[in-house]
Amino acid sequence: EAGVAQSPRYKIIEKRQSVAFWCNPISGHATLYWYQQILGQGPKLLIQFQNNGVVDDSQLPKDRFSAERLKGVDSTLKIQPAKLEDSAVYLCASSPDRVLDEQFFGPGTRLTVL
Amino acid sequence: SQQGEEDPQALSIQEGENATMNCSYKTSINNLQWYRQNSGRGLVHLILIRSNEREKHSGRLRVTLDTSKKSSSLLITASRAADTASYFCAAYNAGNMLTFGGGTRLMVKP
């Protein structure tokens, strides 16, 4: 079974630029998550989708972050404009159902904002 | 806010020794999960223990859960250099969001 795919793996941008990350979850998984992991900390949930609907985005900084999951499969996370404190690894995860399942994580995208 | 907090933050042991990591959480839970993260394989689910379970085993892993103390422990027996990684506990909060602790960084020296 193919795992969660993410691209790019690394991205370096200047502050105030915009950036987008892509995620392809495990086939058949209804739920998709985006996490932000700052160096030395645990992952923090940004947004959770069930199929193509948003379940929870309470921790997403909506003034600069946006995410979508068209057709209930792939998802993109965008930051516009980026700040220095956005430097982190952005992890995408999926699970078969939203009801308290284990989650399967992708390799992440390491973002550096200069 | 973090649901789980791991202790210790860092642990260094020799190969063959056992490693014990503890996790405390704040609110009632349905289940508690442990994940491992290393540079090679990313973040990987290790084991899930439900609130009505007290102990669970998986290979060299043993997890305990004490809901009265809101705490869990992860024991890795006969550790190997390949076990070097960060270990996170995670639990769902009231809003069904999986929240992670800050992790325990384990170093197993050959």
XYZ file of N, CA and C in Angstrom:
672
model
N 0.862 -1.192 0.000
C 0.000 0.000 0.000
C 0.895 1.236 0.000
N 0.661 2.157 -0.949
C 1.453 3.371 -1.004
C 1.099 4.242 0.180
N 2.114 4.965 0.673
C 1.913 5.833 1.826
C 1.427 7.200 1.420
N 1.408 8.107 2.377
C 1.026 9.490 2.125
C 2.180 10.183 1.404
N 1.856 10.828 0.299
C 2.880 11.512 -0.491
C 2.785 13.016 -0.266
N 3.936 13.650 -0.174
C 3.984 15.101 -0.014
C 5.053 15.672 -0.935
N 4.802 16.879 -1.418
C 5.831 17.586 -2.170
C 5.623 19.088 -2.007
N 6.699 19.869 -2.111
C 8.083 19.405 -2.210
C 8.570 18.898 -0.865
N 9.746 18.333 -0.808
C 10.313 17.883 0.463
C 10.974 19.033 1.207
N 11.519 19.988 0.462
C 12.198 21.137 1.051
C 11.816 22.389 0.270
N 11.714 23.504 0.995
C 11.416 24.778 0.348
C 12.058 25.894 1.152
N 12.763 26.774 0.451
C 13.348 27.953 1.077
C 12.774 29.171 0.380
N 12.204 30.090 1.154
C 11.627 31.312 0.573
C 12.001 32.502 1.430
N 11.815 33.675 0.868
C 12.006 34.918 1.607
C 10.692 35.256 2.316
N 10.804 35.976 3.441
C 9.575 36.413 4.124
C 8.756 37.275 3.174
N 7.462 37.185 3.362
C 6.440 37.880 2.557
C 6.156 37.202 1.219
N 6.947 36.168 0.892
C 6.619 35.399 -0.311
C 5.514 34.401 0.020
N 4.974 33.789 -1.004
C 3.952 32.765 -0.803
C 4.519 31.394 -1.159
N 3.886 30.361 -0.594
C 4.352 28.996 -0.822
C 3.149 28.059 -0.737
N 3.238 26.945 -1.455
C 2.158 25.955 -1.425
C 2.739 24.572 -1.277
N 2.053 23.752 -0.497
C 2.446 22.369 -0.281
C 1.325 21.461 -0.775
N 1.717 20.297 -1.263
C 0.753 19.356 -1.820
C 0.788 18.041 -1.055
N -0.362 17.415 -0.908
C -0.453 16.136 -0.205
C -1.409 15.205 -0.938
N -0.991 13.957 -1.081
C -1.852 12.909 -1.628
C -1.992 11.822 -0.564
N -3.160 11.650 0.019
C -3.307 10.691 1.121
C -3.348 9.251 0.623
N -3.367 8.341 1.558
C -3.515 6.928 1.226
C -4.890 6.722 0.584
N -4.900 5.922 -0.476
C -6.136 5.701 -1.228
C -7.249 5.180 -0.321
N -8.406 5.815 -0.401
C -9.544 5.375 0.387
C -9.667 6.021 1.750
N -8.652 6.763 2.168
C -8.725 7.427 3.473
C -9.585 8.672 3.373
N -10.611 8.728 4.202
C -11.558 9.836 4.136
C -11.045 11.097 4.828
N -10.218 10.894 5.833
C -9.811 12.034 6.653
C -8.383 12.435 6.351
N -8.156 13.732 6.240
C -6.828 14.269 5.926
C -6.520 15.395 6.899
N -5.278 15.430 7.342
C -4.850 16.404 8.348
C -3.588 17.118 7.864
N -3.477 18.368 8.221
C -2.229 19.121 8.068
C -1.743 19.524 9.463
N -0.459 19.245 9.717
C 0.173 19.606 10.978
C 1.367 20.519 10.710
N 1.656 21.356 11.672
C 2.888 22.143 11.677
C 3.753 21.651 12.820
N 5.016 21.342 12.512
C 5.930 20.893 13.571
C 7.146 21.806 13.592
N 7.241 22.610 14.622
C 8.384 23.487 14.823
C 9.487 22.674 15.476
N 10.715 22.972 15.125
C 11.879 22.215 15.611
C 11.848 22.057 17.131
N 11.959 20.816 17.582
C 12.012 20.545 19.012
C 10.652 20.395 19.672
N 9.574 20.511 18.891
C 8.221 20.408 19.441
C 7.449 19.270 18.777
N 6.319 18.932 19.367
C 5.440 17.949 18.752
C 4.613 18.591 17.655
N 4.031 17.781 16.775
C 3.188 18.331 15.708
C 1.950 19.029 16.278
N 1.534 20.104 15.624
C 0.329 20.834 16.016
C -0.641 20.816 14.849
N -1.866 20.368 15.103
C -2.863 20.278 14.054
C -3.257 21.660 13.554
N -3.224 21.826 12.231
C -3.682 23.079 11.623
C -5.115 22.955 11.110
N -5.383 21.880 10.377
C -6.700 21.723 9.766
C -6.973 20.243 9.529
N -8.248 19.888 9.622
C -8.688 18.511 9.439
C -9.848 18.494 8.450
N -9.737 17.636 7.434
C -10.791 17.463 6.435
C -11.430 16.076 6.592
N -12.720 16.024 6.374
C -13.419 14.753 6.215
C -13.984 14.778 4.806
N -13.448 13.895 3.940
C -13.719 13.976 2.501
C -13.320 15.376 2.030
N -14.167 16.179 1.455
C -13.726 17.500 1.019
C -14.260 18.614 1.907
N -14.796 18.265 3.082
C -15.300 19.266 4.005
C -14.364 19.473 5.179
N -14.306 20.717 5.676
C -13.458 21.041 6.820
C -14.155 20.617 8.119
N -13.459 19.809 8.922
C -13.989 19.382 10.221
C -13.555 20.349 11.310
N -12.279 20.752 11.252
C -11.750 21.650 12.271
C -10.608 22.456 11.674
N -10.693 23.751 11.766
C -9.579 24.622 11.351
C -9.336 25.687 12.415
N -9.656 25.357 13.656
C -9.564 26.334 14.731
C -8.140 26.810 15.003
N -7.137 26.017 14.643
C -5.751 26.409 14.885
C -5.036 26.879 13.623
N -5.770 27.098 12.571
C -5.182 27.585 11.317
C -5.179 29.113 11.322
N -4.006 29.741 11.187
C -3.957 31.220 11.123
C -4.544 31.699 9.803
N -5.826 31.973 9.821
C -6.543 32.172 8.565
C -6.193 33.471 7.842
N -5.482 34.357 8.524
C -5.095 35.586 7.828
C -3.999 35.312 6.795
N -3.291 34.183 6.954
C -2.199 33.908 6.012
C -2.195 32.471 5.484
N -2.850 31.579 6.176
C -2.861 30.174 5.784
C -4.226 29.829 5.168
N -4.179 29.011 4.123
C -5.415 28.479 3.559
C -5.165 27.047 3.110
N -6.206 26.261 3.074
C -6.076 24.871 2.643
C -7.355 24.456 1.948
N -7.192 23.558 0.999
C -8.354 23.015 0.325
C -8.127 21.554 -0.013
N -9.216 20.853 -0.165
C -9.157 19.446 -0.528
C -10.268 19.215 -1.562
N -9.911 19.474 -2.793
C -10.874 19.346 -3.863
C -11.125 17.870 -4.169
N -12.359 17.524 -4.429
C -12.754 16.163 -4.811
C -12.459 15.154 -3.716
N -12.150 15.641 -2.515
C -11.976 14.734 -1.390
C -10.772 13.840 -1.459
N -9.757 14.205 -2.273
C -8.568 13.359 -2.355
C -7.339 14.202 -1.998
N -6.662 14.773 -3.018
C -5.468 15.585 -2.784
C -5.818 16.851 -2.012
N -4.794 17.393 -1.386
C -4.981 18.648 -0.653
C -3.781 19.557 -0.859
N -4.013 20.852 -0.803
C -2.931 21.832 -0.824
C -3.063 22.754 0.378
N -1.921 23.125 0.927
C -1.838 24.085 2.027
C -1.007 25.264 1.513
N -1.531 26.460 1.673
C -0.833 27.645 1.177
C -0.571 28.635 2.306
N 0.580 29.285 2.210
C 0.920 30.352 3.146
C 1.193 31.608 2.319
N 0.475 32.685 2.648
C 0.641 33.923 1.883
C 0.217 35.122 2.732
N 1.108 36.001 3.134
C 2.556 35.956 2.946
C 3.232 35.212 4.106
N 4.394 34.630 3.838
C 5.093 33.873 4.874
C 5.822 34.800 5.842
N 5.912 34.355 7.089
C 6.674 35.047 8.126
C 7.810 34.144 8.584
N 8.771 34.746 9.258
C 9.920 33.976 9.755
C 9.472 32.826 10.649
N 8.445 33.077 11.475
C 8.007 32.064 12.434
C 7.255 30.904 11.776
N 7.044 30.975 10.458
C 6.423 29.860 9.752
C 7.421 28.767 9.402
N 8.697 29.014 9.666
C 9.716 27.996 9.423
C 9.409 26.770 10.277
N 9.203 25.645 9.630
C 8.768 24.433 10.320
C 8.692 23.305 9.301
N 8.389 22.109 9.799
C 8.044 20.992 8.916
C 6.529 20.900 8.866
N 5.989 20.814 7.663
C 4.535 20.698 7.491
C 4.232 19.253 7.118
N 3.484 18.615 7.995
C 3.176 17.193 7.854
C 1.742 17.010 7.410
N 1.547 16.108 6.489
C 0.203 15.714 6.082
C -0.026 14.291 6.590
N -1.214 14.029 7.055
C -1.556 12.692 7.540
C -2.946 12.329 7.049
N -3.231 11.029 7.012
C -4.577 10.590 6.657
C -4.976 9.418 7.533
N -6.262 9.202 7.637
C -6.786 8.052 8.378
C -8.071 7.616 7.690
N -8.420 6.342 7.903
C -9.602 5.818 7.201
C -10.891 6.526 7.590
N -10.986 6.909 8.868
C -12.225 7.500 9.356
C -11.863 8.487 10.448
N -12.663 9.473 10.691
C -12.288 10.498 11.665
C -12.465 10.031 13.103
N -13.043 8.870 13.288
C -13.380 8.493 14.645
C -12.200 7.858 15.353
N -11.279 8.694 15.806
C -10.240 8.318 16.752
C -9.278 7.250 16.233
N -9.059 7.212 14.923
C -8.141 6.240 14.339
C -6.694 6.650 14.533
N -5.799 5.688 14.323
C -4.397 6.031 14.159
C -4.268 6.810 12.847
N -3.220 7.603 12.767
C -2.998 8.421 11.586
C -1.708 7.993 10.901
N -1.696 8.121 9.589
C -0.546 7.745 8.765
C 0.046 9.032 8.192
N 1.315 9.237 8.470
C 1.945 10.510 8.128
C 2.809 10.410 6.879
N 2.854 11.506 6.136
C 3.782 11.644 5.031
C 5.152 12.090 5.531
N 6.120 12.195 4.623
C 7.498 12.554 5.018
C 7.646 14.018 5.431
N 6.686 14.852 5.075
C 6.747 16.252 5.470
C 7.452 17.143 4.457
N 7.172 18.434 4.564
C 7.875 19.455 3.789
C 8.565 20.387 4.779
N 9.884 20.480 4.650
C 10.628 21.379 5.546
C 10.689 22.753 4.914
N 10.055 23.734 5.558
C 10.016 25.112 5.062
C 10.968 25.980 5.860
N 11.820 26.693 5.146
C 12.686 27.700 5.767
C 12.321 29.049 5.204
N 11.995 29.983 6.088
C 11.657 31.351 5.685
C 12.791 32.266 6.121
N 13.407 32.924 5.132
C 14.569 33.784 5.425
C 14.182 35.250 5.500
N -3.387 23.760 22.505
C -2.714 23.384 23.742
C -2.356 21.914 23.674
N -1.292 21.522 24.381
C -0.844 20.150 24.320
C -1.710 19.289 25.228
N -2.079 18.126 24.746
C -2.824 17.179 25.549
C -1.874 16.341 26.375
N -0.725 15.952 25.768
C 0.210 15.096 26.475
C 1.533 15.797 26.722
N 2.156 15.426 27.803
C 3.492 15.925 28.120
C 4.369 14.738 28.432
N 5.493 14.587 27.716
C 6.377 13.444 27.927
C 7.465 13.770 28.937
N 7.932 12.728 29.578
C 9.003 12.839 30.553
C 9.818 11.552 30.487
N 11.157 11.583 30.403
C 11.967 12.800 30.331
C 11.953 13.412 28.941
N 12.522 14.586 28.796
C 12.620 15.206 27.479
C 13.687 14.535 26.645
N 14.719 14.023 27.306
C 15.795 13.336 26.599
C 16.264 12.168 27.442
N 16.682 11.091 26.765
C 17.106 9.873 27.434
C 18.210 9.233 26.609
N 19.305 8.870 27.289
C 20.426 8.242 26.609
C 20.749 6.933 27.315
N 20.743 5.833 26.581
C 20.992 4.518 27.167
C 21.924 3.711 26.273
N 22.406 2.605 26.786
C 23.233 1.689 26.015
C 22.346 0.651 25.337
N 22.808 0.177 24.213
C 22.106 -0.893 23.502
C 21.896 -2.076 24.441
N 20.701 -2.647 24.380
C 20.388 -3.787 25.240
C 19.638 -3.396 26.501
N 19.756 -2.145 26.905
C 19.026 -1.683 28.092
C 17.572 -1.398 27.726
N 16.755 -1.258 28.783
C 15.361 -0.892 28.577
C 15.208 0.622 28.660
N 14.246 1.153 27.918
C 13.960 2.587 27.945
C 12.510 2.788 28.351
N 12.287 3.658 29.301
C 10.925 3.968 29.752
C 10.646 5.448 29.580
N 9.543 5.740 28.932
C 9.106 7.117 28.725
C 7.706 7.278 29.294
N 7.452 8.409 29.894
C 6.173 8.652 30.535
C 5.436 9.794 29.844
N 4.116 9.730 29.960
C 3.267 10.750 29.343
C 2.151 11.079 30.310
N 1.935 12.371 30.532
C 0.783 12.793 31.330
C -0.133 13.623 30.434
N -1.435 13.482 30.650
C -2.377 14.217 29.824
C -3.390 14.916 30.706
N -4.186 15.810 30.098
C -4.976 16.737 30.906
C -6.434 16.349 31.039
N -7.043 15.919 29.941
C -8.480 15.688 29.987
C -8.777 14.211 29.779
N -10.017 13.831 29.940
C -10.383 12.430 29.724
C -10.170 12.078 28.252
N -9.852 10.837 28.006
C -9.501 10.405 26.661
C -10.293 9.165 26.259
N -10.380 8.939 24.962
C -10.919 7.683 24.441
C -9.813 6.678 24.174
N -8.699 7.189 23.679
C -7.530 6.342 23.513
C -6.288 7.207 23.564
N -5.162 6.580 23.761
C -3.886 7.272 23.772
C -2.972 6.542 22.797
N -2.231 7.293 22.023
C -1.388 6.692 20.994
C 0.070 7.112 21.205
N 0.967 6.254 20.791
C 2.397 6.564 20.796
C 2.904 6.526 19.360
N 3.722 7.527 19.030
C 4.318 7.638 17.705
C 5.831 7.767 17.858
N 6.545 7.341 16.835
C 7.999 7.484 16.777
C 8.351 8.322 15.551
N 9.355 9.151 15.706
C 9.801 9.993 14.596
C 11.309 9.959 14.502
N 11.814 9.548 13.355
C 13.234 9.680 13.069
C 13.402 10.193 11.650
N 14.619 10.559 11.341
C 14.858 11.221 10.062
C 14.624 10.273 8.894
N 14.803 8.987 9.149
C 14.677 8.026 8.065
C 13.253 7.712 7.671
N 12.375 7.541 8.667
C 11.030 7.053 8.376
C 9.934 8.032 8.755
N 10.278 9.232 9.185
C 9.229 10.195 9.507
C 8.475 9.798 10.756
N 7.242 10.214 10.862
C 6.400 9.982 12.040
C 5.571 8.725 11.808
N 5.751 7.738 12.687
C 5.117 6.436 12.494
C 4.329 6.055 13.739
N 3.119 5.568 13.540
C 2.290 5.108 14.647
C 2.859 3.806 15.216
N 2.987 3.733 16.540
C 3.522 2.541 17.185
C 2.428 1.683 17.806
N 1.595 2.296 18.617
C 0.639 1.513 19.394
C -0.479 2.423 19.886
N -1.672 1.866 20.003
C -2.843 2.591 20.496
C -3.406 1.819 21.672
N -3.674 2.501 22.764
C -4.281 1.860 23.926
C -5.589 2.584 24.247
N -6.656 1.831 24.406
C -7.964 2.425 24.645
C -8.145 2.719 26.136
N -9.090 3.564 26.445
C -9.260 4.018 27.825
C -9.679 2.885 28.760
N -10.241 1.801 28.222
C -10.657 0.685 29.074
C -9.580 -0.406 29.159
N -8.404 -0.141 28.583
C -7.292 -1.069 28.665
C -6.253 -0.535 29.645
N -5.541 -1.431 30.289
C -4.522 -1.019 31.261
C -3.114 -1.283 30.754
N -2.982 -2.263 29.879
C -1.662 -2.614 29.377
C -1.811 -3.218 27.980
N -0.803 -2.960 27.158
C -0.822 -3.512 25.804
C 0.608 -3.775 25.367
N 0.809 -4.850 24.629
C 2.133 -5.224 24.163
C 2.146 -5.285 22.647
N 3.302 -4.914 22.081
C 3.514 -5.088 20.663
C 5.005 -5.293 20.450
N 5.410 -6.542 20.212
C 6.827 -6.839 20.070
C 7.599 -6.442 21.310
N 8.600 -5.564 21.147
C 9.405 -5.121 22.295
C 8.795 -3.921 23.016
N 7.622 -3.518 22.608
C 6.948 -2.368 23.207
C 5.905 -2.813 24.223
N 5.878 -2.099 25.356
C 4.831 -2.331 26.345
C 4.298 -0.972 26.763
N 3.005 -0.789 26.655
C 2.374 0.475 27.016
C 1.411 0.222 28.168
N 1.439 1.111 29.144
C 0.468 1.058 30.237
C -0.330 2.357 30.248
N -1.512 2.267 30.789
C -2.386 3.424 30.888
C -3.043 3.437 32.252
N -2.939 4.554 32.955
C -3.593 4.740 34.249
C -4.502 5.959 34.129
N -5.764 5.719 33.885
C -6.691 6.837 33.662
C -6.947 7.615 34.950
N -6.786 6.982 36.105
C -7.005 7.715 37.355
C -5.912 8.743 37.583
N -4.718 8.461 37.073
C -3.597 9.399 37.206
C -3.385 10.191 35.919
N -4.203 9.912 34.911
C -4.042 10.561 33.599
C -2.596 10.428 33.127
N -2.100 9.196 33.098
C -0.717 8.994 32.677
C -0.580 7.688 31.914
N 0.460 7.634 31.096
C 0.782 6.446 30.315
C 2.294 6.303 30.284
N 2.759 5.074 30.093
C 4.184 4.868 29.939
C 4.428 3.952 28.752
N 5.563 4.182 28.106
C 6.026 3.345 27.000
C 7.355 2.737 27.401
N 7.423 1.426 27.380
C 8.653 0.697 27.696
C 9.150 0.023 26.434
N 10.406 0.266 26.100
C 11.059 -0.431 24.995
C 12.081 -1.360 25.636
N 11.922 -2.641 25.439
C 12.857 -3.593 26.033
C 13.975 -3.921 25.045
N 15.120 -4.289 25.614
C 16.281 -4.706 24.810
C 16.518 -3.732 23.661
N 16.753 -2.494 23.983
C 16.836 -1.460 22.964
C 17.960 -1.711 21.966
N 17.764 -1.133 20.776
C 18.732 -1.252 19.691
C 19.083 0.145 19.202
N 20.208 0.264 18.536
C 20.607 1.570 18.002
C 19.524 2.129 17.082
N 18.822 1.247 16.384
C 17.761 1.684 15.464
C 16.558 2.273 16.178
N 16.480 2.101 17.500
C 15.381 2.702 18.265
C 15.624 4.191 18.537
N 16.811 4.675 18.200
C 17.107 6.101 18.384
C 16.112 6.931 17.580
N 15.379 7.782 18.281
C 14.297 8.541 17.658
C 13.664 9.435 18.715
N 12.687 10.219 18.275
C 11.832 10.950 19.213
C 10.518 10.204 19.336
N 10.024 10.113 20.559
C 8.790 9.383 20.828
C 7.750 10.359 21.372
N 6.561 10.309 20.786
C 5.490 11.234 21.160
C 4.269 10.452 21.619
N 3.649 10.929 22.682
C 2.318 10.442 22.998
C 1.314 11.436 22.416
N 0.142 10.941 22.095
C -0.883 11.788 21.487
C -2.245 11.294 21.926
N -3.139 12.222 22.155
C -4.491 11.859 22.575
C -5.481 12.837 21.966
N -6.681 12.373 21.804
C -7.733 13.222 21.257
C -8.325 14.072 22.365
N -8.474 15.362 22.095
C -9.115 16.229 23.072
C -10.630 16.200 22.866
N -11.330 17.044 23.592
C -12.788 17.020 23.543
C -13.318 17.344 22.152
N -12.540 18.091 21.380
C -12.957 18.431 20.037
C -12.544 17.414 18.995
N -12.092 16.237 19.457
C -11.632 15.172 18.556
C -10.464 15.590 17.685
N -9.594 16.435 18.235
C -8.357 16.779 17.575
C -7.246 16.015 18.259
N -6.392 15.350 17.475
C -5.271 14.624 18.048
C -4.196 15.619 18.431
N -3.858 15.671 19.720
C -2.847 16.618 20.174
C -1.646 15.852 20.704
N -0.474 16.312 20.343
C 0.788 15.658 20.658
C 1.493 16.374 21.798
N 2.273 15.591 22.546
C 3.176 16.163 23.522
C 4.450 16.645 22.851
N 5.389 17.118 23.662
C 6.633 17.648 23.130
C 7.670 16.589 22.778
N 7.437 15.355 23.217
C 8.311 14.253 22.816
C 9.462 13.970 23.767
N 9.902 12.734 23.726
C 11.117 12.297 24.416
C 12.129 11.916 23.355
N 13.301 12.513 23.424
C 14.353 12.196 22.455
C 15.220 11.084 23.041
N 15.156 9.907 22.421
C 15.884 8.729 22.895
C 17.113 8.513 22.047
N 18.235 8.344 22.730
C 19.494 8.006 22.056
C 19.933 6.655 22.580
N 20.106 5.684 21.686
C 20.594 4.359 22.066
C 22.005 4.205 21.507
N 22.953 4.086 22.399
C 24.356 4.013 21.982
C 24.767 2.565 21.757
N 25.437 2.303 20.639
C 25.856 0.911 20.354
C 26.983 0.463 21.281
